[in-house]
Coordinates of C-alpha atoms in Angstrom, one line a residue:
M20 CA -23.7 8.1 19.3
H21 CA -20.0 7.2 19.2
R22 CA -17.9 10.0 20.8
Y23 CA -15.8 10.3 17.7
P24 CA -16.9 8.4 14.6
P25 CA -14.2 7.2 12.2
I26 CA -13.1 9.9 9.8
A27 CA -14.4 7.9 6.9
D28 CA -17.9 7.4 8.4
H29 CA -19.3 10.4 6.7
G30 CA -21.1 11.6 3.5
L31 CA -20.6 15.0 2.0
I32 CA -23.4 17.5 1.0
G33 CA -23.0 21.0 -0.2
D34 CA -24.3 24.0 -2.2
L35 CA -21.1 25.0 -4.1
Q36 CA -20.1 27.6 -1.6
T37 CA -19.8 25.5 1.6
C38 CA -20.5 22.0 2.7
A39 CA -21.3 19.7 5.6
L40 CA -20.3 16.2 6.7
V41 CA -23.1 13.9 7.9
S42 CA -22.0 10.9 9.9
A43 CA -23.2 7.4 9.2
E44 CA -25.2 7.8 12.4
G45 CA -27.1 10.8 11.1
V46 CA -25.1 13.6 12.8
V47 CA -24.0 16.8 11.0
D48 CA -20.7 17.2 12.9
W49 CA -18.9 19.5 10.5
F50 CA -20.3 22.6 8.8
C51 CA -18.8 26.0 8.2
S52 CA -20.6 29.0 7.0
P53 CA -20.8 31.1 4.9
R54 CA -17.8 29.6 3.1
F55 CA -15.6 26.5 3.2
D56 CA -12.9 28.5 5.1
S57 CA -15.3 30.2 7.5
P58 CA -15.5 29.3 11.2
S59 CA -17.5 26.2 12.1
V60 CA -21.1 26.2 13.1
F61 CA -21.0 22.5 13.9
G62 CA -17.6 21.1 14.8
R63 CA -18.2 17.9 16.9
L64 CA -15.6 16.2 14.6
L65 CA -12.9 18.2 16.4
D66 CA -14.4 18.3 19.9
S67 CA -17.3 16.1 20.9
E68 CA -18.3 18.4 23.8
R69 CA -17.5 21.9 22.6
G70 CA -17.8 21.6 18.8
G71 CA -21.6 21.5 18.4
H72 CA -23.7 19.2 16.2
F73 CA -27.1 18.7 14.5
S74 CA -28.2 15.1 14.9
I75 CA -31.2 13.1 13.8
T76 CA -30.6 9.6 15.1
V77 CA -32.4 6.4 16.1
D78 CA -31.5 4.9 19.5
T79 CA -33.7 1.8 19.3
P80 CA -31.6 -1.3 20.3
G81 CA -30.9 -3.6 17.4
T82 CA -30.9 -0.8 14.8
T83 CA -28.8 -1.1 11.7
V84 CA -27.8 2.0 9.9
R85 CA -27.0 2.3 6.1
Q86 CA -25.9 5.4 4.3
L87 CA -25.9 6.0 0.5
Y88 CA -26.2 8.7 -2.1
L89 CA -29.0 9.0 -4.6
A90 CA -27.2 7.9 -7.8
D91 CA -25.3 10.7 -9.5
T92 CA -26.4 13.4 -7.0
A93 CA -25.2 15.0 -3.7
V94 CA -28.4 14.0 -1.9
L95 CA -27.5 11.7 1.0
L96 CA -29.8 9.1 2.5
T97 CA -29.2 7.7 6.0
R98 CA -31.5 4.7 6.6
F99 CA -32.3 3.2 10.0
L100 CA -33.4 -0.4 10.0
T101 CA -35.0 -1.0 13.4
P102 CA -36.9 -4.0 14.8
D103 CA -40.1 -1.9 14.6
G104 CA -39.7 -0.3 11.2
V105 CA -37.6 1.3 8.6
G106 CA -37.0 5.1 8.5
E107 CA -34.6 7.4 6.6
V108 CA -33.3 10.9 6.6
A109 CA -32.6 12.6 3.3
D110 CA -29.9 15.4 3.7
F111 CA -29.2 18.0 1.1
M112 CA -28.3 21.7 0.7
P113 CA -30.4 23.7 -1.8
L114 CA -28.5 25.6 -4.4
A115 CA -29.1 29.4 -4.8
D116 CA -30.7 30.6 -8.1
D117 CA -27.2 31.8 -9.0
P118 CA -24.5 29.9 -6.9
T119 CA -21.8 32.2 -8.4
L120 CA -23.0 35.1 -6.3
P121 CA -21.5 34.9 -2.8
S122 CA -24.1 34.6 -0.1
D123 CA -24.2 34.7 3.7
R124 CA -27.3 32.4 3.8
H125 CA -26.9 28.7 3.6
T126 CA -29.4 26.0 4.4
L127 CA -29.3 22.4 5.5
V128 CA -32.5 20.4 4.7
R129 CA -33.2 17.1 6.6
V130 CA -36.3 15.2 5.6
L131 CA -37.5 12.4 7.8
R132 CA -39.6 9.6 6.4
V133 CA -40.8 6.2 7.5
V134 CA -41.4 3.5 4.9
R135 CA -42.3 0.5 7.1
G136 CA -43.6 0.2 10.6
T137 CA -42.9 2.9 13.2
V138 CA -39.6 4.6 14.0
R139 CA -38.8 7.0 16.8
F140 CA -36.2 9.6 15.9
A141 CA -34.2 11.8 18.3
L142 CA -33.3 15.3 17.1
E143 CA -30.8 17.6 18.7
C144 CA -29.5 21.0 17.4
R145 CA -26.6 22.5 19.2
P146 CA -24.8 25.1 17.1
R147 CA -21.5 26.4 18.4
F148 CA -20.5 29.5 16.4
D149 CA -16.9 30.5 15.7
Y150 CA -15.3 27.1 16.3
G151 CA -17.2 26.9 19.6
R152 CA -15.8 30.2 21.0
E153 CA -18.9 32.2 20.7
A154 CA -22.0 32.0 23.0
H155 CA -25.5 32.2 21.5
A156 CA -29.0 33.0 22.8
L157 CA -32.0 30.9 21.9
V158 CA -35.5 32.2 21.2
L159 CA -38.0 29.3 20.8
D160 CA -41.2 30.3 18.9
G161 CA -43.4 27.2 18.4
G162 CA -41.9 25.2 15.6
T163 CA -39.0 27.6 15.0
A164 CA -35.8 28.0 17.0
H165 CA -33.7 31.2 16.6
F166 CA -30.0 30.9 17.7
T167 CA -28.2 34.3 17.7
G168 CA -24.5 34.9 18.3
A169 CA -22.3 37.9 17.8
T170 CA -21.1 37.0 14.3
A171 CA -23.6 34.4 13.1
A172 CA -27.2 33.4 13.5
A173 CA -29.2 30.2 12.7
R174 CA -32.9 29.5 12.4
L175 CA -34.3 25.9 12.7
Q176 CA -37.8 25.3 11.4
V177 CA -39.5 22.0 11.8
L178 CA -42.4 20.6 9.8
G179 CA -44.7 17.8 10.7
A180 CA -45.3 16.2 14.2
V181 CA -42.2 17.7 15.8
A182 CA -42.3 19.5 19.1
L183 CA -39.1 21.4 19.8
E184 CA -38.0 21.5 23.5
R185 CA -35.5 23.9 25.0
D186 CA -32.3 22.3 26.3
G187 CA -30.4 25.2 27.8
E188 CA -29.7 27.4 24.7
D189 CA -30.1 24.5 22.4
V190 CA -33.1 22.4 21.3
R191 CA -34.1 18.7 21.2
A192 CA -37.2 16.7 20.1
E193 CA -38.6 13.2 19.9
V194 CA -40.2 12.4 16.6
E195 CA -42.3 9.2 16.1
L196 CA -43.5 8.5 12.6
S197 CA -45.4 5.6 11.0
A198 CA -45.2 4.2 7.5
G199 CA -46.0 7.0 5.0
Q200 CA -45.5 9.9 7.4
R201 CA -42.9 12.6 6.9
A202 CA -41.3 15.4 8.9
A203 CA -38.5 17.9 8.2
A204 CA -36.0 20.0 9.9
V205 CA -34.6 23.0 8.0
L206 CA -31.6 24.9 9.4
T207 CA -30.7 28.3 7.8
V208 CA -27.4 30.0 8.8
D209 CA -27.1 33.7 8.1
A210 CA -25.5 36.9 9.4
P211 CA -27.1 38.4 12.6
G212 CA -30.0 40.7 11.8
A213 CA -30.5 39.3 8.3
E214 CA -34.0 39.2 6.9
P215 CA -35.6 35.9 8.0
P216 CA -36.0 33.3 5.3
V217 CA -39.4 32.5 3.8
P218 CA -41.1 29.8 6.0
E219 CA -40.9 26.4 4.4
D220 CA -43.9 24.0 3.7
E221 CA -44.1 20.5 2.3
A222 CA -44.5 21.8 -1.3
S223 CA -41.5 24.1 -1.1
L224 CA -39.3 21.4 0.3
T225 CA -40.4 18.9 -2.4
A226 CA -39.5 21.5 -5.0
A227 CA -36.1 22.1 -3.4
F228 CA -35.4 18.4 -3.4
D229 CA -36.5 18.0 -7.0
S230 CA -34.3 21.0 -8.0
V231 CA -31.2 19.7 -6.3
R232 CA -31.6 16.2 -7.8
A233 CA -32.2 17.7 -11.3
F234 CA -29.2 19.9 -11.0
W235 CA -26.8 17.0 -10.2
H236 CA -28.4 14.7 -12.9
G237 CA -28.0 17.5 -15.4
W238 CA -24.4 18.1 -14.4
T239 CA -23.2 14.5 -14.4
S240 CA -24.9 14.0 -17.8
R241 CA -22.2 16.2 -19.2
C242 CA -19.5 13.7 -18.2
R243 CA -17.7 12.2 -21.2
Y244 CA -16.3 9.2 -19.3
R245 CA -17.9 5.9 -20.4
G246 CA -15.3 3.5 -19.1
R247 CA -15.1 0.6 -16.7
W248 CA -15.4 2.6 -13.4
Q249 CA -18.3 4.9 -14.3
Q250 CA -19.8 5.0 -10.8
Q251 CA -16.5 5.7 -9.0
V252 CA -15.5 8.4 -11.6
N253 CA -18.9 10.1 -11.3
R254 CA -18.7 10.2 -7.5
S255 CA -15.2 11.7 -7.6
A256 CA -16.3 14.3 -10.1
I257 CA -19.3 15.3 -8.0
T258 CA -16.9 15.5 -5.0
L259 CA -14.6 17.8 -6.8
K260 CA -17.6 20.0 -7.8
L261 CA -18.8 20.1 -4.2
L262 CA -15.4 21.2 -3.1
T263 CA -15.3 24.1 -5.6
Y264 CA -16.3 27.6 -4.5
A265 CA -18.7 28.6 -7.3
P266 CA -18.3 32.4 -7.0
T267 CA -14.6 32.2 -8.0
G268 CA -14.1 28.8 -9.4
A269 CA -11.5 27.9 -6.8
P270 CA -11.5 24.4 -5.4
V271 CA -10.4 23.7 -1.8
A272 CA -8.1 20.8 -1.0
A273 CA -10.6 19.3 1.5
A274 CA -13.7 20.0 3.4
T275 CA -12.1 19.9 6.8
M276 CA -9.3 21.1 9.0
G277 CA -7.4 19.5 11.8
L278 CA -8.0 15.9 11.1
P279 CA -4.8 14.0 11.8
E280 CA -2.5 12.0 9.6
Q281 CA -1.7 10.0 12.7
P282 CA -4.2 9.6 15.6
G283 CA -2.9 11.6 18.5
G284 CA -0.1 13.2 16.3
E285 CA 0.6 16.8 15.4
R286 CA 0.2 16.5 11.6
N287 CA -3.1 18.3 11.7
W288 CA -3.5 21.0 9.0
D289 CA -6.2 23.2 7.7
Y290 CA -7.0 22.1 4.1
R291 CA -10.0 24.5 3.4
Y292 CA -8.0 26.6 1.0
T293 CA -7.0 26.6 -2.6
W294 CA -3.6 25.1 -3.4
V295 CA -2.3 26.1 -6.8
R296 CA -0.8 22.6 -7.2
D297 CA -3.9 20.6 -6.4
A298 CA -6.3 22.8 -8.2
S299 CA -4.2 23.1 -11.3
L300 CA -3.9 19.4 -11.7
S301 CA -7.6 19.0 -11.3
V302 CA -8.0 21.0 -14.5
R303 CA -6.7 18.1 -16.5
A304 CA -9.2 15.8 -14.9
M305 CA -12.1 18.1 -15.4
V306 CA -11.2 18.8 -19.1
D307 CA -10.8 15.1 -19.8
L308 CA -14.3 14.5 -18.3
G309 CA -15.8 17.3 -20.4
F310 CA -16.3 19.9 -17.6
T311 CA -14.6 22.7 -19.4
E312 CA -16.6 25.5 -17.7
E313 CA -15.2 24.5 -14.3
A314 CA -11.7 24.3 -15.8
D315 CA -12.0 27.7 -17.4
A316 CA -13.3 29.2 -14.2
F317 CA -10.3 28.1 -12.2
R318 CA -7.9 29.3 -14.9
R319 CA -9.5 32.7 -14.7
W320 CA -9.0 32.7 -10.9
L321 CA -5.4 31.6 -11.4
G322 CA -4.8 34.4 -14.0
A323 CA -6.3 36.9 -11.5
R324 CA -3.7 35.8 -8.9
L325 CA -0.9 36.5 -11.3
K326 CA -2.4 39.9 -12.0
A327 CA -3.0 40.7 -8.4
G328 CA 0.4 39.9 -7.0
G329 CA 0.8 41.0 -3.4
T330 CA 1.6 37.5 -2.1
V331 CA 2.7 36.9 1.4
S332 CA 5.7 34.9 0.1
G333 CA 6.9 37.7 -2.1
E334 CA 6.9 35.5 -5.2
P335 CA 4.6 36.0 -8.3
L336 CA 2.5 33.1 -7.0
Q337 CA 2.2 31.5 -3.5
I338 CA 1.3 27.9 -2.9
M339 CA -2.2 28.5 -1.5
Y340 CA -4.9 31.2 -1.1
R341 CA -8.3 31.6 0.3
V342 CA -11.1 30.8 -2.1
D343 CA -11.6 34.6 -2.9
G344 CA -7.9 34.9 -3.7
D345 CA -6.8 36.5 -0.3
P346 CA -3.2 35.4 0.2
H347 CA -3.3 35.9 4.0
L348 CA -3.9 32.6 5.9
H349 CA -2.7 33.3 9.4
E350 CA -2.3 30.1 11.3
E351 CA -3.7 29.9 14.9
V352 CA -4.0 27.0 17.4
L353 CA -7.5 26.5 18.7
G354 CA -6.4 25.4 22.1
H355 CA -10.0 25.0 23.5
L356 CA -10.6 22.1 21.0
E357 CA -9.2 18.7 22.0
G358 CA -9.0 17.5 18.4
W359 CA -10.4 14.3 16.8
R360 CA -9.8 11.6 19.4
G361 CA -7.4 13.9 21.2
S362 CA -5.3 14.8 18.2
A363 CA -4.2 18.3 19.2
P364 CA -3.2 20.9 18.2
V365 CA -6.2 21.9 16.1
R366 CA -5.0 24.6 13.7
A367 CA -7.1 27.1 11.7
G368 CA -5.3 28.9 8.9
N369 CA -2.1 27.6 7.3
G370 CA 1.4 28.8 8.1
A371 CA 2.8 27.1 5.1
A372 CA 1.3 29.7 2.8
D373 CA 4.6 31.6 2.7
Q374 CA 6.7 28.6 1.9
L375 CA 8.7 28.5 -1.3
Q376 CA 7.6 25.6 -3.5
L377 CA 8.8 26.2 -7.0
D378 CA 6.8 23.3 -8.5
I379 CA 3.6 25.4 -8.4
Y380 CA 4.8 27.3 -11.5
G381 CA 4.8 24.1 -13.5
E382 CA 1.4 23.0 -12.3
A383 CA 0.0 26.5 -13.1
V384 CA 1.4 26.5 -16.6
F385 CA 0.2 22.9 -17.0
A386 CA -3.4 24.2 -16.1
F387 CA -3.1 27.0 -18.6
A388 CA -1.9 24.6 -21.3
Q389 CA -5.1 22.5 -21.1
A390 CA -7.2 25.5 -22.4
R391 CA -8.8 24.9 -25.7
D392 CA -8.5 28.6 -26.5
L393 CA -6.2 30.3 -24.0
A394 CA -5.8 33.3 -26.3
Q395 CA -9.5 34.0 -25.9
L396 CA -9.6 33.1 -22.2
A397 CA -6.6 35.3 -21.2
G398 CA -6.4 37.9 -23.9
Y399 CA -3.2 39.8 -24.9
D400 CA -2.7 41.4 -21.5
G401 CA -3.1 38.0 -19.8
W402 CA -0.5 36.5 -22.1
L403 CA 2.0 39.3 -21.3
R404 CA 1.6 38.6 -17.6
F405 CA 2.0 34.9 -18.2
A406 CA 5.1 35.4 -20.3
A407 CA 6.6 37.8 -17.7
T408 CA 6.1 35.0 -15.1
V409 CA 8.0 32.5 -17.2
D410 CA 10.7 35.1 -17.8
W411 CA 10.9 35.5 -14.0
L412 CA 11.1 31.8 -13.5
C413 CA 14.1 31.6 -15.9
D414 CA 16.0 33.7 -13.3
H415 CA 14.7 32.0 -10.2
W416 CA 14.1 28.2 -10.7
D417 CA 17.5 27.1 -9.5
R418 CA 16.9 27.5 -5.7
P419 CA 16.4 25.1 -2.8
D420 CA 12.7 25.1 -1.6
E421 CA 10.4 23.4 0.8
G422 CA 9.0 21.0 -1.7
I423 CA 5.6 19.6 -2.6
W424 CA 5.0 18.0 0.8
E425 CA 5.4 21.3 2.8
T426 CA 7.9 19.7 5.1
R427 CA 9.1 22.0 7.9
G428 CA 12.6 20.6 8.0
G429 CA 14.4 23.1 5.9
R430 CA 14.9 23.8 2.2
Q431 CA 16.4 21.3 -0.3
D432 CA 17.0 21.0 -4.0
F433 CA 13.9 18.9 -4.5
T434 CA 13.8 16.9 -7.7
Y435 CA 10.0 17.2 -8.0
S436 CA 10.3 21.0 -7.9
R437 CA 12.8 20.9 -10.7
L438 CA 10.7 18.5 -12.7
M439 CA 7.7 20.9 -12.6
C440 CA 9.9 23.9 -13.5
W441 CA 10.8 21.9 -16.6
V442 CA 7.1 21.4 -17.2
A443 CA 6.6 25.2 -16.9
F444 CA 9.2 25.9 -19.6
D445 CA 8.3 23.0 -21.8
R446 CA 4.5 23.9 -21.9
A447 CA 5.2 27.6 -22.2
V448 CA 7.4 27.0 -25.3
R449 CA 4.7 24.9 -26.9
M450 CA 2.0 27.4 -26.1
A451 CA 3.9 30.4 -27.5
T452 CA 4.7 28.4 -30.7
E453 CA 1.2 27.0 -31.2
M454 CA -0.6 30.4 -30.5
S455 CA 2.1 32.5 -32.2
R456 CA 2.5 34.7 -29.2
P457 CA 5.5 36.9 -28.3
A458 CA 8.0 35.1 -26.1
D459 CA 11.7 34.8 -25.5
L460 CA 11.7 31.3 -26.9
A461 CA 15.5 31.0 -26.9
R462 CA 15.7 31.8 -23.2
W463 CA 12.8 29.6 -22.3
T464 CA 14.2 26.7 -24.3
A465 CA 17.6 27.1 -22.7
A466 CA 16.1 27.0 -19.2
R467 CA 14.0 24.0 -20.1
D468 CA 17.1 22.1 -21.3
A469 CA 19.2 23.2 -18.3
V470 CA 16.6 21.8 -15.9
L471 CA 16.5 18.5 -17.7
H472 CA 20.3 18.2 -17.7
Q473 CA 20.5 19.1 -14.0
V474 CA 17.8 16.6 -12.9
M475 CA 19.4 13.8 -14.9
E476 CA 22.8 14.6 -13.4
H477 CA 21.9 15.4 -9.8
G478 CA 18.4 14.0 -9.3
W479 CA 19.5 10.5 -10.4
S480 CA 21.2 8.2 -8.0
A481 CA 23.5 5.6 -9.8
E482 CA 23.7 3.7 -6.5
R483 CA 19.9 3.4 -6.0
K484 CA 19.3 3.2 -9.8
A485 CA 16.5 5.7 -9.2
F486 CA 15.5 9.3 -9.3
V487 CA 15.6 10.5 -5.7
Q488 CA 13.8 13.1 -3.5
H489 CA 16.4 15.8 -3.6
Y490 CA 20.0 16.3 -4.8
G491 CA 22.6 14.5 -2.7
S492 CA 20.2 12.0 -1.1
D493 CA 19.2 8.4 -1.7
V494 CA 15.6 8.9 -0.5
L495 CA 12.8 7.9 -2.8
D496 CA 9.7 10.2 -3.2
A497 CA 6.4 9.2 -4.7
S498 CA 5.8 12.7 -6.1
L499 CA 8.2 11.6 -8.9
L500 CA 5.4 9.3 -10.2
M501 CA 4.5 12.5 -12.1
M502 CA 7.6 12.1 -14.3
P503 CA 5.9 10.0 -17.1
I504 CA 2.6 11.8 -16.7
T505 CA 4.2 15.1 -17.6
G506 CA 6.4 13.7 -20.4
F507 CA 9.7 14.4 -18.6
V508 CA 10.6 10.7 -19.1
A509 CA 9.1 8.1 -21.4
P510 CA 7.0 5.7 -19.4
R511 CA 9.2 2.8 -20.4
D512 CA 12.6 4.6 -20.2
P513 CA 15.1 2.3 -18.5
R514 CA 15.8 4.9 -15.8
W515 CA 12.2 5.3 -15.1
L516 CA 11.4 1.5 -14.9
S517 CA 14.3 1.2 -12.5
T518 CA 12.9 4.0 -10.4
L519 CA 9.5 2.3 -10.5
D520 CA 11.1 -0.9 -9.3
A521 CA 12.8 0.9 -6.4
M522 CA 9.5 2.4 -5.4
D523 CA 7.9 -1.0 -5.5
D524 CA 10.5 -2.3 -3.1
E525 CA 10.5 0.7 -0.6
L526 CA 7.4 2.8 -0.8
V527 CA 4.7 0.4 -1.8
S528 CA 2.8 -1.7 0.8
D529 CA 0.2 -4.1 -0.6
S530 CA -0.3 -1.7 -3.6
L531 CA -0.6 1.4 -1.2
V532 CA 2.1 4.0 -1.6
Y533 CA 3.9 6.1 1.0
R534 CA 4.9 9.6 0.0
Y535 CA 8.5 9.1 1.4
D536 CA 10.1 7.7 4.5
P537 CA 10.2 10.4 7.2
A538 CA 12.8 8.4 9.1
A539 CA 15.1 8.5 6.1
S540 CA 14.3 12.1 5.2
P541 CA 13.3 14.1 8.4
D542 CA 10.5 16.5 7.8
G543 CA 10.7 18.5 11.0
L544 CA 7.6 16.8 12.5
R545 CA 7.1 14.1 15.1
G546 CA 5.3 10.9 14.4
S547 CA 4.5 8.9 11.3
E548 CA 1.8 8.9 8.7
G549 CA -0.2 6.5 6.5
T550 CA 0.0 5.7 2.9
F551 CA -0.9 8.7 0.7
S552 CA -4.0 7.9 -1.5
L553 CA -3.0 10.4 -4.2
C554 CA 0.3 8.6 -4.6
S555 CA -1.5 5.2 -4.7
F556 CA -3.5 6.4 -7.7
L557 CA -0.5 8.0 -9.4
Y558 CA 1.2 4.6 -9.0
V559 CA -1.6 3.0 -10.9
D560 CA -1.2 5.6 -13.6
A561 CA 2.5 5.0 -13.9
L562 CA 2.1 1.2 -14.0
A563 CA -0.5 1.5 -16.8
R564 CA 1.8 3.7 -18.8
A565 CA 4.7 1.3 -18.3
G566 CA 2.7 -1.5 -19.7
R567 CA 2.3 -3.4 -16.5
L568 CA -1.4 -3.7 -16.9
E569 CA -2.2 -6.7 -14.8
Q570 CA -0.3 -5.1 -11.8
A571 CA -2.0 -1.7 -12.5
R572 CA -5.5 -3.1 -12.6
Y573 CA -5.0 -5.1 -9.5
A574 CA -3.6 -2.1 -7.6
F575 CA -6.5 0.1 -8.8
D576 CA -9.2 -2.4 -7.9
K577 CA -7.7 -2.9 -4.5
M578 CA -7.4 0.8 -3.9
L579 CA -11.1 1.2 -4.6
T580 CA -11.8 -1.2 -1.6
Y581 CA -10.4 1.5 0.7
A582 CA -13.1 4.0 -0.3
N583 CA -15.7 4.6 2.4
H584 CA -19.2 3.4 2.2
V585 CA -20.3 6.2 -0.2
G586 CA -17.2 6.2 -2.3
L587 CA -15.2 9.0 -0.6
F588 CA -11.5 9.1 0.2
A589 CA -9.6 11.0 2.9
E590 CA -6.0 12.0 2.5
E591 CA -4.3 8.8 3.7
I592 CA -4.9 5.1 4.6
G593 CA -3.6 4.0 8.0
P594 CA -1.9 0.7 8.9
T595 CA -5.1 -1.1 9.6
G596 CA -7.0 0.3 6.5
E597 CA -8.6 3.2 8.3
Q598 CA -8.8 6.6 6.5
L599 CA -6.7 9.4 8.0
G600 CA -6.3 13.1 7.4
N601 CA -8.6 15.7 6.0
F602 CA -11.8 14.5 4.3
P603 CA -12.7 14.1 1.6
Q604 CA -9.5 15.1 -0.2
A605 CA -9.9 16.6 -3.7
F606 CA -6.3 15.6 -4.7
T607 CA -7.2 11.9 -4.2
H608 CA -10.4 12.1 -6.2
L609 CA -8.7 13.8 -9.1
A610 CA -6.0 11.2 -9.1
L611 CA -8.6 8.5 -9.1
I612 CA -10.2 10.0 -12.2
T613 CA -6.9 10.3 -14.1
A614 CA -5.8 6.8 -13.1
A615 CA -9.2 5.4 -14.3
M616 CA -8.9 7.1 -17.6
T617 CA -5.2 6.1 -18.2
L618 CA -5.9 2.5 -17.2
D619 CA -9.0 2.3 -19.4
A620 CA -7.2 3.6 -22.4
A621 CA -4.3 1.2 -21.9
L622 CA -6.7 -1.8 -21.4
D623 CA -8.6 -0.8 -24.6
R624 CA -5.4 -0.7 -26.6

């Protein structure tokens, strides 16, 4: 096994409450339980020695490994092509009968099979509870291993010709199978002292496999997209679904924490939380694809945040929450973990939760505005809370803030924040009018127009002939690619086309797009970063809307070549084409979906 595999060398499996990453070598090296934002059980991705892993690998010299998904599912196959035979491991997580009910119990199923010749597999299970801080005791009972810690417990059951051996407080095994033979390893993680799960047999595992495959086939069959990039859009939709916590409908930004934006750098954040911005923009993608239940579930979660108040930031909304709506995300440094390839510090929690980022009100209203029947979804009381928030924004929009990129270099009058405040007022006026709901329309309209005039006067640089990152600067910012998407400017407005040209010259590198230039706009952090995949897809969308279709299609097709072997994207692309940052990132996949749909529509016209 490589000490640290590339970030992109993973597939994602999950059960709609948590998820796991399986490396292309067959190693589960990231898994948190019972939720996305819980402490890790396997964390080798952040420390190869202390993190823990669950591996089923083949060490035969000359072995080639291939990994793929069963089409339109979250079932992952890792295939080992050896000189002596061909074997495979099918990884999946069974879904509960009702995934919307929170559960402490989550199961990883790993089915081994040989289709040709003979293959010898090596199995190791080394759980490390609480990010590797918690010791555990092992009880080995024939084909079952019980790992018990203070806050979590795990039970590994093996089926077939597998003899578990004690290795300290962990287990290992050698498994040799011939063509037609199967074995399985089933790991169930639960709270200590929980009732043991029902023992598995071959029939129950076959039923679980069939159930998982049928669920995903049924879910993807609801997708309305029938365009040129069906496979990529379906994979992105499945990824967004896998990253959504079913009990509340809240999507997390990514499956991981601590993966660096620059190897060895300090830009290592915890993304296992729900950002109002990311999640709100995903609503548009899910609605357009036909997944209205998921969109409505998030809107209910968002409405509940407005109702609950009590934010750490003191504002009506804060930029991110835990998946259950808890606004407290205390950030700590896990100093005992060395980080992926030495990229310390490893942070759990997120200290940016109390930042002021005014754009989130625009994205939240944008999400509500996508509802087919918001009056039914929110009711009269929900509308009053919504209207009160818009009233509050009328008094509070004109302030410096930290901006969309959560920079830690001080507050500025960020143009993107003002843009999204305009969106909040614009969509609120439309909604109140269309639904005939009580609202101070004169005040909302005046605020909307004031924002637009201010951005045109102070967010536009006559010298650069472009909209700029914040007032008084000449720095470009790719977040402004949202301007034509939101309708703030027409996609072929001369000012916008001039801005797009300036971005082409300064932020675009071989069709990949940087967020901004940290050297020109210090963000309070050391080091650099790669191109931001979200922005690269927003760039495609903007080009398509501007009528630059040949350039848009070339940029989109090229961007797809940076996906990993199973179609997943991390946050960024590094200078040599490697994926960087937390993985997989929901924001990137929702932008892929919207870019594909915009480009399809433009090409069809």
